[in-house]
Tab-separated table of C-alpha atoms in Angstrom:
chain	number	residue	atom	x	y	z
A	1	MET	CA	25.065	140.655	-73.672
A	2	LYS	CA	25.324	140.768	-69.883
A	3	GLU	CA	24.920	137.799	-67.537
A	4	LYS	CA	23.324	138.289	-64.122
A	5	PHE	CA	23.427	135.851	-61.189
A	6	ILE	CA	21.281	136.516	-58.141
A	7	PHE	CA	21.839	134.390	-54.998
A	8	PHE	CA	19.175	133.879	-52.326
A	9	LEU	CA	19.204	132.177	-48.954
A	10	PHE	CA	16.059	132.387	-46.858
A	11	LEU	CA	16.250	132.793	-43.105
A	12	PHE	CA	12.640	133.619	-42.290
A	13	THR	CA	9.621	131.398	-42.816
A	14	ASN	CA	6.287	131.855	-44.648
A	15	PHE	CA	7.753	134.815	-46.520
A	16	ILE	CA	5.274	137.553	-47.401
A	17	LEU	CA	6.504	141.126	-47.473
A	18	SER	CA	6.125	142.946	-44.169
A	19	GLN	CA	4.292	146.241	-43.970
A	20	ASN	CA	6.302	147.718	-41.091
A	21	VAL	CA	9.758	147.387	-39.548
A	22	ILE	CA	10.664	148.741	-36.102
A	23	VAL	CA	14.294	148.780	-34.939
A	24	VAL	CA	14.873	149.366	-31.213
A	25	VAL	CA	18.449	150.253	-30.286
A	26	ILE	CA	19.279	149.850	-26.588
A	27	ASP	CA	22.187	152.251	-26.538
A	28	GLY	CA	25.411	150.836	-25.092
A	29	ALA	CA	24.152	147.620	-23.476
A	30	ARG	CA	26.907	144.990	-23.315
A	31	TYR	CA	25.975	141.497	-24.510
A	32	THR	CA	27.018	139.890	-21.222
A	33	GLU	CA	24.318	141.907	-19.423
A	34	THR	CA	21.586	141.214	-21.998
A	35	PHE	CA	20.997	137.813	-23.619
A	36	GLY	CA	24.498	136.707	-22.665
A	37	GLY	CA	23.410	136.837	-19.027
A	38	GLY	CA	20.155	134.951	-19.425
A	39	SER	CA	17.026	136.433	-17.900
A	40	ALA	CA	18.726	138.283	-15.031
A	41	ASN	CA	18.391	141.796	-16.485
A	42	ILE	CA	15.983	141.243	-19.388
A	43	PRO	CA	13.264	138.974	-17.976
A	44	HIS	CA	10.605	140.029	-20.500
A	45	MET	CA	12.674	139.645	-23.645
A	46	TYR	CA	14.251	136.423	-22.403
A	47	ASN	CA	11.220	134.699	-20.894
A	48	ASP	CA	8.200	136.269	-22.613
A	49	MET	CA	9.470	137.154	-26.079
A	50	MET	CA	12.358	134.842	-26.962
A	51	PRO	CA	10.154	131.701	-27.376
A	52	SER	CA	8.317	133.560	-30.160
A	53	GLY	CA	11.365	135.099	-31.800
A	54	TYR	CA	14.795	134.551	-33.325
A	55	LEU	CA	17.963	135.244	-31.296
A	56	TYR	CA	21.435	135.800	-32.728
A	57	THR	CA	24.076	134.969	-30.104
A	58	ASN	CA	27.125	135.661	-32.292
A	59	TYR	CA	26.332	139.171	-33.517
A	60	TRP	CA	29.167	141.673	-33.882
A	61	ILE	CA	30.442	145.083	-34.845
A	62	ALA	CA	33.479	144.360	-37.038
A	63	HIS	CA	36.697	146.364	-36.677
A	64	GLU	CA	35.664	148.413	-39.714
A	65	GLY	CA	33.013	150.245	-37.677
A	66	LYS	CA	33.363	152.472	-34.619
A	67	THR	CA	31.886	151.214	-31.356
A	68	GLU	CA	30.242	154.572	-30.651
A	69	THR	CA	26.677	155.891	-30.804
A	70	ASN	CA	26.505	157.835	-34.078
A	71	PRO	CA	28.666	155.480	-36.170
A	72	GLY	CA	26.758	152.498	-34.785
A	73	HIS	CA	23.320	153.866	-35.640
A	74	ALA	CA	24.560	154.946	-39.079
A	75	SER	CA	25.911	151.430	-39.713
A	76	ILE	CA	22.561	149.913	-38.729
A	77	LEU	CA	20.546	152.146	-41.064
A	78	SER	CA	22.956	152.190	-44.022
A	79	GLY	CA	24.293	148.624	-44.023
A	80	THR	CA	27.828	150.029	-44.344
A	81	TRP	CA	30.575	150.437	-41.763
A	82	GLN	CA	30.667	154.040	-40.612
A	83	GLN	CA	33.581	156.065	-39.241
A	84	ILE	CA	31.665	159.323	-38.775
A	85	ALA	CA	32.140	161.623	-35.786
A	86	ASN	CA	30.248	160.809	-32.601
A	87	ASP	CA	29.208	164.405	-31.853
A	88	GLY	CA	26.470	164.863	-34.471
A	89	SER	CA	28.618	166.922	-36.842
A	90	GLN	CA	28.651	164.336	-39.639
A	91	ARG	CA	25.858	162.523	-41.439
A	92	PRO	CA	26.080	158.936	-42.705
A	93	THR	CA	28.352	158.621	-45.729
A	94	TYR	CA	26.150	156.050	-47.506
A	95	PRO	CA	22.371	156.010	-48.073
A	96	THR	CA	20.080	154.912	-45.269
A	97	VAL	CA	17.035	152.683	-45.561
A	98	PHE	CA	14.948	155.871	-45.341
A	99	GLU	CA	16.518	157.154	-48.559
A	100	TYR	CA	16.405	153.790	-50.311
A	101	ILE	CA	12.685	153.202	-49.793
A	102	ARG	CA	11.726	156.786	-50.593
A	103	LYS	CA	13.788	156.968	-53.784
A	104	GLU	CA	12.933	153.499	-55.093
A	105	ASP	CA	9.289	153.215	-54.089
A	106	GLY	CA	8.279	156.877	-53.796
A	107	ASN	CA	7.218	156.592	-50.154
A	108	PRO	CA	6.333	159.810	-48.305
A	109	GLN	CA	8.615	161.222	-45.615
A	110	SER	CA	6.049	160.222	-42.990
A	111	ASP	CA	6.886	156.557	-43.674
A	112	CYS	CA	10.365	157.005	-42.160
A	113	TYR	CA	11.003	158.085	-38.554
A	114	ALA	CA	13.868	158.085	-36.066
A	115	VAL	CA	12.843	158.745	-32.451
A	116	THR	CA	15.854	159.194	-30.202
A	117	GLY	CA	16.829	160.262	-26.691
A	118	LYS	CA	20.019	161.913	-27.965
A	119	ASP	CA	19.776	165.031	-30.105
A	120	LYS	CA	23.062	164.270	-31.891
A	121	LEU	CA	21.231	161.440	-33.657
A	122	ASP	CA	19.220	163.891	-35.759
A	123	ILE	CA	21.855	163.172	-38.443
A	124	LEU	CA	20.235	159.779	-39.129
A	125	THR	CA	17.479	161.192	-41.342
A	126	TYR	CA	19.635	161.288	-44.492
A	127	SER	CA	23.171	160.773	-45.804
A	128	VAL	CA	25.640	162.842	-47.823
A	129	PHE	CA	25.771	160.223	-50.583
A	130	SER	CA	25.392	161.634	-54.099
A	131	GLY	CA	22.002	161.012	-55.667
A	132	TYR	CA	20.251	160.475	-52.335
A	133	GLY	CA	20.367	162.932	-49.428
A	134	SER	CA	17.785	165.394	-48.097
A	135	ALA	CA	15.381	164.941	-51.015
A	136	TYR	CA	14.681	161.439	-49.661
A	137	CYS	CA	15.073	162.106	-45.939
A	138	GLY	CA	13.233	160.641	-42.982
A	139	THR	CA	11.903	162.541	-39.981
A	140	TRP	CA	13.645	162.914	-36.630
A	141	VAL	CA	11.754	163.303	-33.351
A	142	GLY	CA	13.583	163.703	-30.055
A	143	ASP	CA	15.770	165.849	-27.851
A	144	ASP	CA	18.673	165.315	-25.472
A	145	ASN	CA	16.544	164.165	-22.509
A	146	ARG	CA	18.069	160.646	-22.493
A	147	ASP	CA	14.921	159.504	-20.691
A	148	ASP	CA	13.778	156.176	-22.131
A	149	ALA	CA	10.197	156.485	-20.842
A	150	LEU	CA	9.826	159.845	-22.590
A	151	THR	CA	11.387	158.489	-25.773
A	152	TYR	CA	8.972	155.567	-25.681
A	153	SER	CA	6.015	157.934	-25.288
A	154	LYS	CA	7.163	159.926	-28.326
A	155	ALA	CA	7.586	156.756	-30.365
A	156	ILE	CA	4.063	155.613	-29.516
A	157	SER	CA	2.720	159.033	-30.570
A	158	VAL	CA	4.534	158.722	-33.900
A	159	MET	CA	3.106	155.236	-34.413
A	160	GLN	CA	-0.399	156.502	-33.633
A	161	ASP	CA	-0.266	159.696	-35.703
A	162	PHE	CA	1.855	158.727	-38.716
A	163	HIS	CA	2.132	154.926	-38.814
A	164	PRO	CA	5.637	154.884	-40.370
A	165	LYS	CA	6.780	151.824	-42.305
A	166	ILE	CA	10.313	152.163	-40.896
A	167	LEU	CA	10.745	153.358	-37.301
A	168	LEU	CA	14.034	153.479	-35.403
A	169	ILE	CA	13.823	154.006	-31.624
A	170	ASN	CA	16.921	154.856	-29.580
A	171	PHE	CA	16.774	154.170	-25.834
A	172	ALA	CA	19.711	156.195	-24.468
A	173	GLY	CA	19.273	155.478	-20.758
A	174	VAL	CA	21.583	152.465	-20.525
A	175	ASP	CA	24.536	154.330	-22.010
A	176	VAL	CA	23.990	157.306	-19.686
A	177	ALA	CA	23.779	155.071	-16.613
A	178	ALA	CA	26.918	153.143	-17.555
A	179	HIS	CA	28.960	156.302	-18.156
A	180	SER	CA	28.082	157.385	-14.622
A	181	GLY	CA	30.138	154.428	-13.348
A	182	ASN	CA	27.358	153.053	-11.137
A	183	TRP	CA	26.957	149.333	-11.819
A	184	ASN	CA	23.519	148.996	-10.238
A	185	ASN	CA	22.186	151.974	-12.168
A	186	TYR	CA	23.503	150.416	-15.370
A	187	LEU	CA	21.711	147.108	-14.716
A	188	THR	CA	18.515	148.907	-13.692
A	189	ALA	CA	18.561	150.886	-16.943
A	190	ILE	CA	18.814	147.650	-18.939
A	191	THR	CA	15.810	146.239	-17.083
A	192	ASN	CA	13.876	149.464	-17.717
A	193	ALA	CA	14.635	149.179	-21.433
A	194	ASP	CA	13.505	145.546	-21.337
A	195	ASN	CA	10.172	146.666	-19.856
A	196	LEU	CA	9.693	149.248	-22.604
A	197	VAL	CA	10.526	146.761	-25.363
A	198	TYR	CA	7.956	144.399	-23.886
A	199	GLN	CA	5.355	147.177	-23.733
A	200	LEU	CA	6.054	147.903	-27.394
A	201	TRP	CA	5.644	144.234	-28.299
A	202	GLN	CA	2.359	144.079	-26.371
A	203	THR	CA	1.148	147.102	-28.337
A	204	ILE	CA	1.960	145.217	-31.539
A	205	GLN	CA	0.378	141.981	-30.263
A	206	ASN	CA	-2.831	143.801	-29.385
A	207	ASN	CA	-3.153	145.359	-32.846
A	208	ILE	CA	-2.957	148.928	-31.547
A	209	TYR	CA	-2.366	151.712	-34.079
A	210	GLY	CA	-2.430	149.198	-36.942
A	211	TYR	CA	0.766	147.333	-35.981
A	212	THR	CA	0.338	143.561	-35.594
A	213	PRO	CA	2.628	140.503	-35.439
A	214	GLN	CA	1.276	139.635	-38.879
A	215	ASN	CA	2.429	142.877	-40.539
A	216	THR	CA	5.343	144.089	-38.394
A	217	THR	CA	8.897	142.851	-37.844
A	218	LEU	CA	10.633	144.088	-34.674
A	219	PHE	CA	14.436	144.168	-34.295
A	220	VAL	CA	16.096	144.769	-30.903
A	221	THR	CA	19.827	145.456	-31.026
A	222	ASN	CA	22.664	147.715	-29.794
A	223	ASP	CA	24.728	150.443	-31.414
A	224	HIS	CA	27.775	149.345	-29.376
A	225	GLY	CA	28.701	147.466	-26.218
A	226	ARG	CA	31.108	148.417	-23.429
A	227	HIS	CA	34.721	147.716	-22.582
A	228	THR	CA	35.320	144.152	-21.410
A	229	THR	CA	37.206	145.275	-18.299
A	230	ASN	CA	35.577	148.679	-17.699
A	231	PHE	CA	31.830	148.874	-18.207
A	232	SER	CA	31.716	152.662	-17.755
A	233	SER	CA	33.153	153.392	-21.204
A	234	HIS	CA	33.447	152.075	-24.752
A	235	GLY	CA	34.980	152.820	-28.145
A	236	ASP	CA	37.614	150.215	-29.047
A	237	ASP	CA	37.752	146.755	-30.653
A	238	CYS	CA	37.528	144.663	-27.491
A	239	GLU	CA	34.963	141.889	-27.286
A	240	GLY	CA	32.800	143.802	-24.821
A	241	CYS	CA	32.500	146.746	-27.215
A	242	GLU	CA	31.985	144.658	-30.372
A	243	HIS	CA	29.806	141.728	-29.246
A	244	ILE	CA	26.217	143.004	-29.278
A	245	MET	CA	22.757	141.486	-29.329
A	246	LEU	CA	20.187	140.987	-32.057
A	247	PHE	CA	16.720	139.664	-31.377
A	248	VAL	CA	14.000	139.597	-34.055
A	249	ILE	CA	10.295	138.875	-33.671
A	250	GLY	CA	7.109	139.304	-35.720
A	251	ARG	CA	6.265	139.021	-39.421
A	252	ASN	CA	8.235	136.330	-41.298
A	253	VAL	CA	10.321	135.393	-38.239
A	254	SER	CA	10.657	131.753	-37.220
A	255	GLN	CA	9.826	131.144	-33.572
A	256	GLY	CA	12.079	129.823	-30.834
A	257	ILE	CA	15.284	129.787	-32.896
A	258	VAL	CA	18.754	130.473	-31.447
A	259	ASN	CA	21.329	131.117	-34.182
A	260	ASN	CA	25.010	130.780	-33.241
A	261	ASP	CA	26.386	131.696	-36.698
A	262	MET	CA	28.403	134.895	-36.954
A	263	HIS	CA	26.527	137.928	-38.300
A	264	TYR	CA	27.207	141.643	-38.313
A	265	GLN	CA	25.669	145.021	-37.505
A	266	VAL	CA	25.556	145.991	-41.190
A	267	ASP	CA	23.275	143.034	-41.962
A	268	ILE	CA	20.142	144.772	-40.624
A	269	ALA	CA	19.724	147.325	-43.449
A	270	PRO	CA	19.649	144.835	-46.361
A	271	THR	CA	17.311	142.654	-44.304
A	272	ILE	CA	14.915	145.602	-43.896
A	273	GLY	CA	15.081	146.036	-47.663
A	274	ASP	CA	14.114	142.401	-48.199
A	275	LEU	CA	11.293	142.649	-45.659
A	276	LEU	CA	9.756	145.748	-47.267
A	277	GLY	CA	10.615	144.930	-50.875
A	278	PHE	CA	13.224	147.538	-51.805
A	279	SER	CA	16.903	147.243	-52.720
A	280	THR	CA	19.944	148.513	-50.790
A	281	PRO	CA	22.563	148.568	-53.562
A	282	HIS	CA	25.365	150.262	-51.610
A	283	ALA	CA	25.045	148.151	-48.444
A	284	VAL	CA	27.907	145.747	-47.746
A	285	GLY	CA	25.995	143.697	-45.176
A	286	ILE	CA	24.485	140.339	-46.033
A	287	SER	CA	20.738	140.026	-45.634
A	288	LEU	CA	19.768	137.802	-42.735
A	289	TYR	CA	17.847	135.693	-45.226
A	290	GLN	CA	21.305	134.227	-45.779
A	291	GLY	CA	21.935	131.900	-42.872
A	292	SER	CA	20.361	129.059	-40.912
A	293	ASN	CA	16.992	128.309	-42.407
A	294	PRO	CA	13.893	127.037	-40.578
A	295	LEU	CA	12.004	126.258	-43.791
A	296	PRO	CA	11.121	122.571	-44.360
A	297	VAL	CA	12.906	122.944	-47.711
A	298	GLU	CA	16.000	125.117	-47.414
A	299	LEU	CA	16.774	126.749	-50.746
A	300	SER	CA	20.391	127.918	-50.547
A	301	SER	CA	20.975	129.139	-54.111
A	302	PHE	CA	19.057	129.917	-57.287
A	303	THR	CA	20.862	131.175	-60.423
A	304	ALA	CA	20.238	131.558	-64.133
A	305	LYS	CA	22.526	131.885	-67.151
A	306	ILE	CA	22.335	132.050	-70.933
A	307	LEU	CA	23.553	129.003	-72.856
A	308	LYS	CA	25.367	129.169	-76.186
A	309	SER	CA	22.697	126.841	-77.560
A	310	GLY	CA	20.142	129.574	-77.016
A	311	GLY	CA	18.447	128.311	-73.858
A	312	VAL	CA	18.517	129.518	-70.262
A	313	GLN	CA	19.888	127.168	-67.612
A	314	LEU	CA	18.482	127.411	-64.087
A	315	ASN	CA	20.436	125.892	-61.207
A	316	TRP	CA	19.385	125.673	-57.576
A	317	ARG	CA	20.434	123.834	-54.467
A	318	THR	CA	18.750	122.778	-51.234
A	319	GLU	CA	20.528	122.063	-47.958
A	320	THR	CA	17.708	120.087	-46.308
A	321	GLU	CA	14.295	118.850	-47.430
A	322	VAL	CA	11.188	117.707	-45.584
A	323	SER	CA	8.210	116.389	-47.568
A	324	ASN	CA	9.427	118.064	-50.757
A	325	TYR	CA	7.240	116.958	-53.686
A	326	GLY	CA	9.116	119.107	-56.168
A	327	PHE	CA	9.529	122.416	-57.968
A	328	GLU	CA	7.420	124.030	-60.646
A	329	ILE	CA	9.479	126.413	-62.770
A	330	GLU	CA	7.758	129.600	-63.888
A	331	ARG	CA	8.811	132.309	-66.362
A	332	ALA	CA	7.614	135.839	-67.029
A	333	SER	CA	8.735	138.273	-69.701
A	334	SER	CA	7.671	141.449	-67.913
A	335	LEU	CA	6.925	142.666	-64.410
A	336	PRO	CA	3.838	144.903	-64.156
A	337	ASP	CA	5.225	146.625	-61.054
A	338	GLY	CA	8.675	146.929	-62.602
A	339	LYS	CA	10.495	145.323	-59.696
A	340	ALA	CA	12.597	142.197	-59.630
A	341	GLY	CA	12.554	140.532	-56.221
A	342	SER	CA	8.837	141.096	-55.770
A	343	THR	CA	6.761	138.222	-54.413
A	344	THR	CA	3.527	139.770	-55.710
A	345	PRO	CA	1.645	137.360	-58.030
A	346	LEU	CA	2.037	138.430	-61.661
A	347	GLN	CA	-0.467	137.970	-64.430
A	348	ASP	CA	1.931	136.714	-67.080
A	349	TRP	CA	3.716	133.937	-65.160
A	350	MET	CA	3.897	130.756	-67.247
A	351	LYS	CA	4.625	127.288	-65.942
A	352	ILE	CA	7.441	125.905	-68.114
A	353	GLY	CA	8.425	122.724	-66.300
A	354	PHE	CA	8.551	120.588	-63.175
A	355	VAL	CA	11.467	118.948	-61.343
A	356	GLU	CA	10.782	116.228	-58.783
A	357	GLY	CA	12.100	116.767	-55.253
A	358	HIS	CA	13.934	114.304	-52.998
A	359	GLY	CA	11.194	114.065	-50.363
A	360	ASN	CA	13.186	114.035	-47.137
A	361	SER	CA	16.900	114.763	-47.066
A	362	ASN	CA	19.486	116.040	-44.602
A	363	SER	CA	22.197	116.486	-47.250
A	364	PRO	CA	22.607	119.089	-50.027
A	365	LYS	CA	20.791	118.390	-53.301
A	366	LYS	CA	21.465	120.091	-56.622
A	367	TYR	CA	18.811	120.740	-59.267
A	368	SER	CA	18.945	121.997	-62.828
A	369	PHE	CA	16.440	122.894	-65.526
A	370	ILE	CA	16.957	124.219	-69.068
A	371	ASP	CA	14.402	126.572	-70.578
A	372	ASP	CA	14.971	125.412	-74.140
A	373	LEU	CA	14.319	128.656	-76.010
A	374	THR	CA	15.426	128.409	-79.635
A	375	LEU	CA	15.756	132.199	-79.743
A	376	ILE	CA	16.574	134.358	-76.721
A	377	PRO	CA	14.354	137.474	-76.863
A	378	ASN	CA	16.057	140.836	-76.695
A	379	HIS	CA	14.631	141.754	-73.304
A	380	THR	CA	14.790	140.669	-69.662
A	381	LEU	CA	13.364	137.304	-68.638
A	382	TYR	CA	12.235	136.524	-65.081
A	383	TYR	CA	12.151	133.150	-63.319
A	384	ARG	CA	10.889	131.823	-60.006
A	385	LEU	CA	10.458	128.435	-58.340
A	386	LYS	CA	7.248	127.157	-56.781
A	387	GLN	CA	8.330	124.626	-54.163
A	388	ILE	CA	5.463	122.217	-53.423
A	389	ASP	CA	5.163	119.968	-50.349
A	390	THR	CA	3.612	116.512	-50.491
A	391	ASP	CA	0.516	117.907	-48.747
A	392	GLY	CA	0.029	120.548	-51.443
A	393	GLN	CA	1.367	123.538	-49.533
A	394	PHE	CA	3.773	125.671	-51.503
A	395	GLU	CA	6.262	128.561	-51.274
A	396	TYR	CA	7.576	130.835	-54.013
A	397	SER	CA	11.226	131.729	-54.272
A	398	LYS	CA	12.148	135.283	-55.010
A	399	ILE	CA	12.462	136.292	-58.643
A	400	ILE	CA	15.738	136.152	-60.558
A	401	GLU	CA	16.315	137.846	-63.881
A	402	VAL	CA	18.304	137.284	-67.056
A	403	ASP	CA	19.018	140.437	-69.037
A	404	ALA	CA	19.053	138.733	-72.409
A	405	GLY	CA	19.601	141.961	-74.300
A	406	ASN	CA	22.925	142.780	-72.642
A	407	ILE	CA	24.660	139.506	-71.769
A	408	PRO	CA	28.192	139.147	-73.191
A	409	GLU	CA	28.183	135.481	-74.133
A	410	GLY	CA	30.711	133.476	-72.162
A	411	PHE	CA	31.406	135.953	-69.323
A	412	MET	CA	30.672	134.304	-65.985
A	413	LEU	CA	31.488	134.884	-62.312
A	414	GLU	CA	29.645	132.437	-60.089
A	415	GLN	CA	28.866	132.779	-56.388
A	416	ASN	CA	31.583	131.102	-54.347
A	417	TYR	CA	30.702	127.801	-52.708
A	418	PRO	CA	30.455	127.187	-49.831
A	419	ASN	CA	29.499	130.606	-48.531
A	420	PRO	CA	30.041	131.409	-45.682
A	421	PHE	CA	33.259	129.343	-45.691
A	422	ASN	CA	36.040	128.047	-43.450
A	423	PRO	CA	38.699	127.321	-44.423
A	424	GLY	CA	38.292	127.002	-48.201
A	425	THR	CA	35.843	128.031	-50.909
A	426	ILE	CA	35.629	127.545	-54.686
A	427	ILE	CA	35.190	130.381	-57.197
A	428	LYS	CA	34.320	129.651	-60.850
A	429	PHE	CA	34.710	132.106	-63.709
A	430	ALA	CA	34.874	132.307	-67.477
A	431	VAL	CA	35.465	135.086	-70.001
A	432	ALA	CA	33.974	135.619	-73.419
A	433	GLU	CA	37.254	135.671	-75.352
A	434	THR	CA	40.940	135.026	-74.705
A	435	GLN	CA	42.195	138.127	-72.918
A	436	LYS	CA	44.047	139.553	-69.913
A	437	THR	CA	42.079	138.673	-66.799
A	438	GLU	CA	42.439	139.214	-63.056
A	439	LEU	CA	40.567	137.634	-60.149
A	440	LYS	CA	41.333	139.372	-56.854
A	441	ILE	CA	40.069	139.363	-53.256
A	442	TYR	CA	39.408	142.610	-51.374
A	443	ASP	CA	38.377	143.441	-47.815
A	444	VAL	CA	35.449	145.780	-47.030
A	445	LEU	CA	37.774	148.801	-47.056
A	446	GLY	CA	38.884	148.054	-50.610
A	447	ASN	CA	42.319	146.711	-49.696
A	448	GLU	CA	43.633	143.960	-51.963
A	449	VAL	CA	44.273	140.834	-49.880
A	450	ALA	CA	44.855	138.119	-52.493
A	451	ILE	CA	45.302	137.503	-56.236
A	452	LEU	CA	43.774	134.217	-57.417
A	453	PHE	CA	44.361	134.713	-61.136
A	454	LYS	CA	46.408	137.181	-63.174
A	455	GLY	CA	47.235	136.456	-66.760
A	456	ILE	CA	45.679	135.403	-70.059
A	457	ALA	CA	42.395	133.505	-69.653
A	458	ASP	CA	41.183	131.318	-72.525
A	459	GLY	CA	37.826	132.375	-73.917
A	460	GLY	CA	35.017	129.937	-73.146
A	461	LYS	CA	37.042	127.933	-70.615
A	462	VAL	CA	35.564	127.597	-67.115
A	463	TYR	CA	38.192	128.193	-64.411
A	464	GLU	CA	37.675	126.741	-60.939
A	465	LEU	CA	39.950	128.195	-58.248
A	466	GLU	CA	40.184	127.607	-54.508
A	467	PHE	CA	40.685	130.358	-51.952
A	468	ASN	CA	41.862	129.037	-48.582
A	469	SER	CA	42.094	130.982	-45.329
A	470	HIS	CA	44.620	128.504	-43.895
A	471	SER	CA	47.253	128.864	-46.606
A	472	GLY	CA	48.819	131.310	-49.013
A	473	GLU	CA	47.674	134.931	-49.029
A	474	GLY	CA	44.517	134.099	-47.086
A	475	GLN	CA	46.126	132.541	-44.024
A	476	ASN	CA	46.242	135.727	-41.921
A	477	LEU	CA	42.749	136.967	-42.708
A	478	SER	CA	40.208	137.450	-39.932
A	479	SER	CA	36.519	136.585	-40.016
A	480	GLY	CA	34.348	139.006	-41.930
A	481	LEU	CA	32.956	140.125	-45.260
A	482	TYR	CA	35.170	140.089	-48.356
A	483	PHE	CA	34.667	140.827	-52.055
A	484	TYR	CA	36.054	139.018	-55.072
A	485	GLN	CA	36.405	140.823	-58.396
A	486	LEU	CA	36.756	139.490	-61.929
A	487	ALA	CA	38.217	142.131	-64.233
A	488	THR	CA	39.012	142.277	-67.959
A	489	ASP	CA	39.575	145.254	-70.247
A	490	LYS	CA	35.877	145.189	-71.149
A	491	ARG	CA	34.104	144.309	-67.922
A	492	VAL	CA	34.431	144.185	-64.127
A	493	GLU	CA	32.116	142.181	-61.848
A	494	ASN	CA	32.110	141.841	-58.041
A	495	ARG	CA	30.581	139.405	-55.578
A	496	LYS	CA	30.467	139.121	-51.773
A	497	MET	CA	31.637	136.244	-49.601
A	498	MET	CA	31.847	135.656	-45.853
A	499	LEU	CA	34.782	134.087	-43.982
A	500	LEU	CA	33.906	132.550	-40.606
A	501	LYS	CA	36.781	131.332	-38.443
């Protein structure tokens, strides 16, 4: 049998799947001249849009990705760090959100568009990753005009004629102006892009072409920044090149929030997957549902595991609670649409219990419930929580699953806690039988950075190990995404964790 743990943190509020996602990339705008400089160059986004949106002030390209146009766009769409050429000769090496949604959900090509002012970005329509590729491609519209007004006009035409679910728009004018070496032209180009973003948001607000704030989520970001000491160029690991902006507004987005936690360029793709209800299995980014949470009840984890007694134990944790009456626990034995993670109401959900909440709390609270099945059926079980406020309002968690037909009894690798962490975090694991076992830490490039356990692990014993970034093998590690892997001769399992220094 195989044990599955699925970990959810919710960033957005009133979660209902979006119908459309638009990603605007202001090519090569440095953070210090966008939101880092206040309203000086982006008066519309700063003054007119920010009160209704969610701003990330600590948003970065990690050293694993190139601070250039093509690698940056490929990282955004794939959720993986890209080292591809910047001249349009190489496609993304991992699947893009276009390929994911088309392969998983069967969407038509017209649901996926990239409209760009640089013709070398035609490579964004599909990757070279095996099993995906041109059969699941998106559509590219553009040329090498590098005229943002013309690019905007083409994007509006695409929205009107095809109504894509995923639309990426590249405004190339800022990068062109900066490379010219004229500071005033560079700032003017940023302001022009700000005007176009605001026009786009007004189009959405006014329910033109079927896009509304109730069905559309808009991301505004950068593919790269510019050198800290020389704005006319870019391409290295300096702060100016790596510190970029991310502003989100629309469906599911909490209003007026400024988030100072560290997040990364590769986090956009898995977030798009969550918003539109498809998976991004090869992405290394962490969905932006994992972070600061504006919900009255902040659910930070929800896991399930098989017990030797024959039941299923559910564990969840909240970070804060406001007017939390409690949680109804629901179980289903099949999903009519065949998709875990769906928030669509299902006909065969059964209420199996209730756990009382803590009302109001500013400290973490842990909850547990055992589904006391005397016999685990030989198929997948699905669980969700219905969190109910004291006034009767409620929210559903996403769905987690237990593959009861494939779980090797006793094998366990839990999500590290806390996560993100600084300096230390705890990892728990167990194996089914006494055997050679290794627990190792890897960086995003697959380099081994630490060994937490190597030897004979006792079957059925739960091991609890600490990984600390201030001591031992972890003391020289930088902030970023890491993986930890539990390996035996019979099974290997991986999980993600985030170090923030």
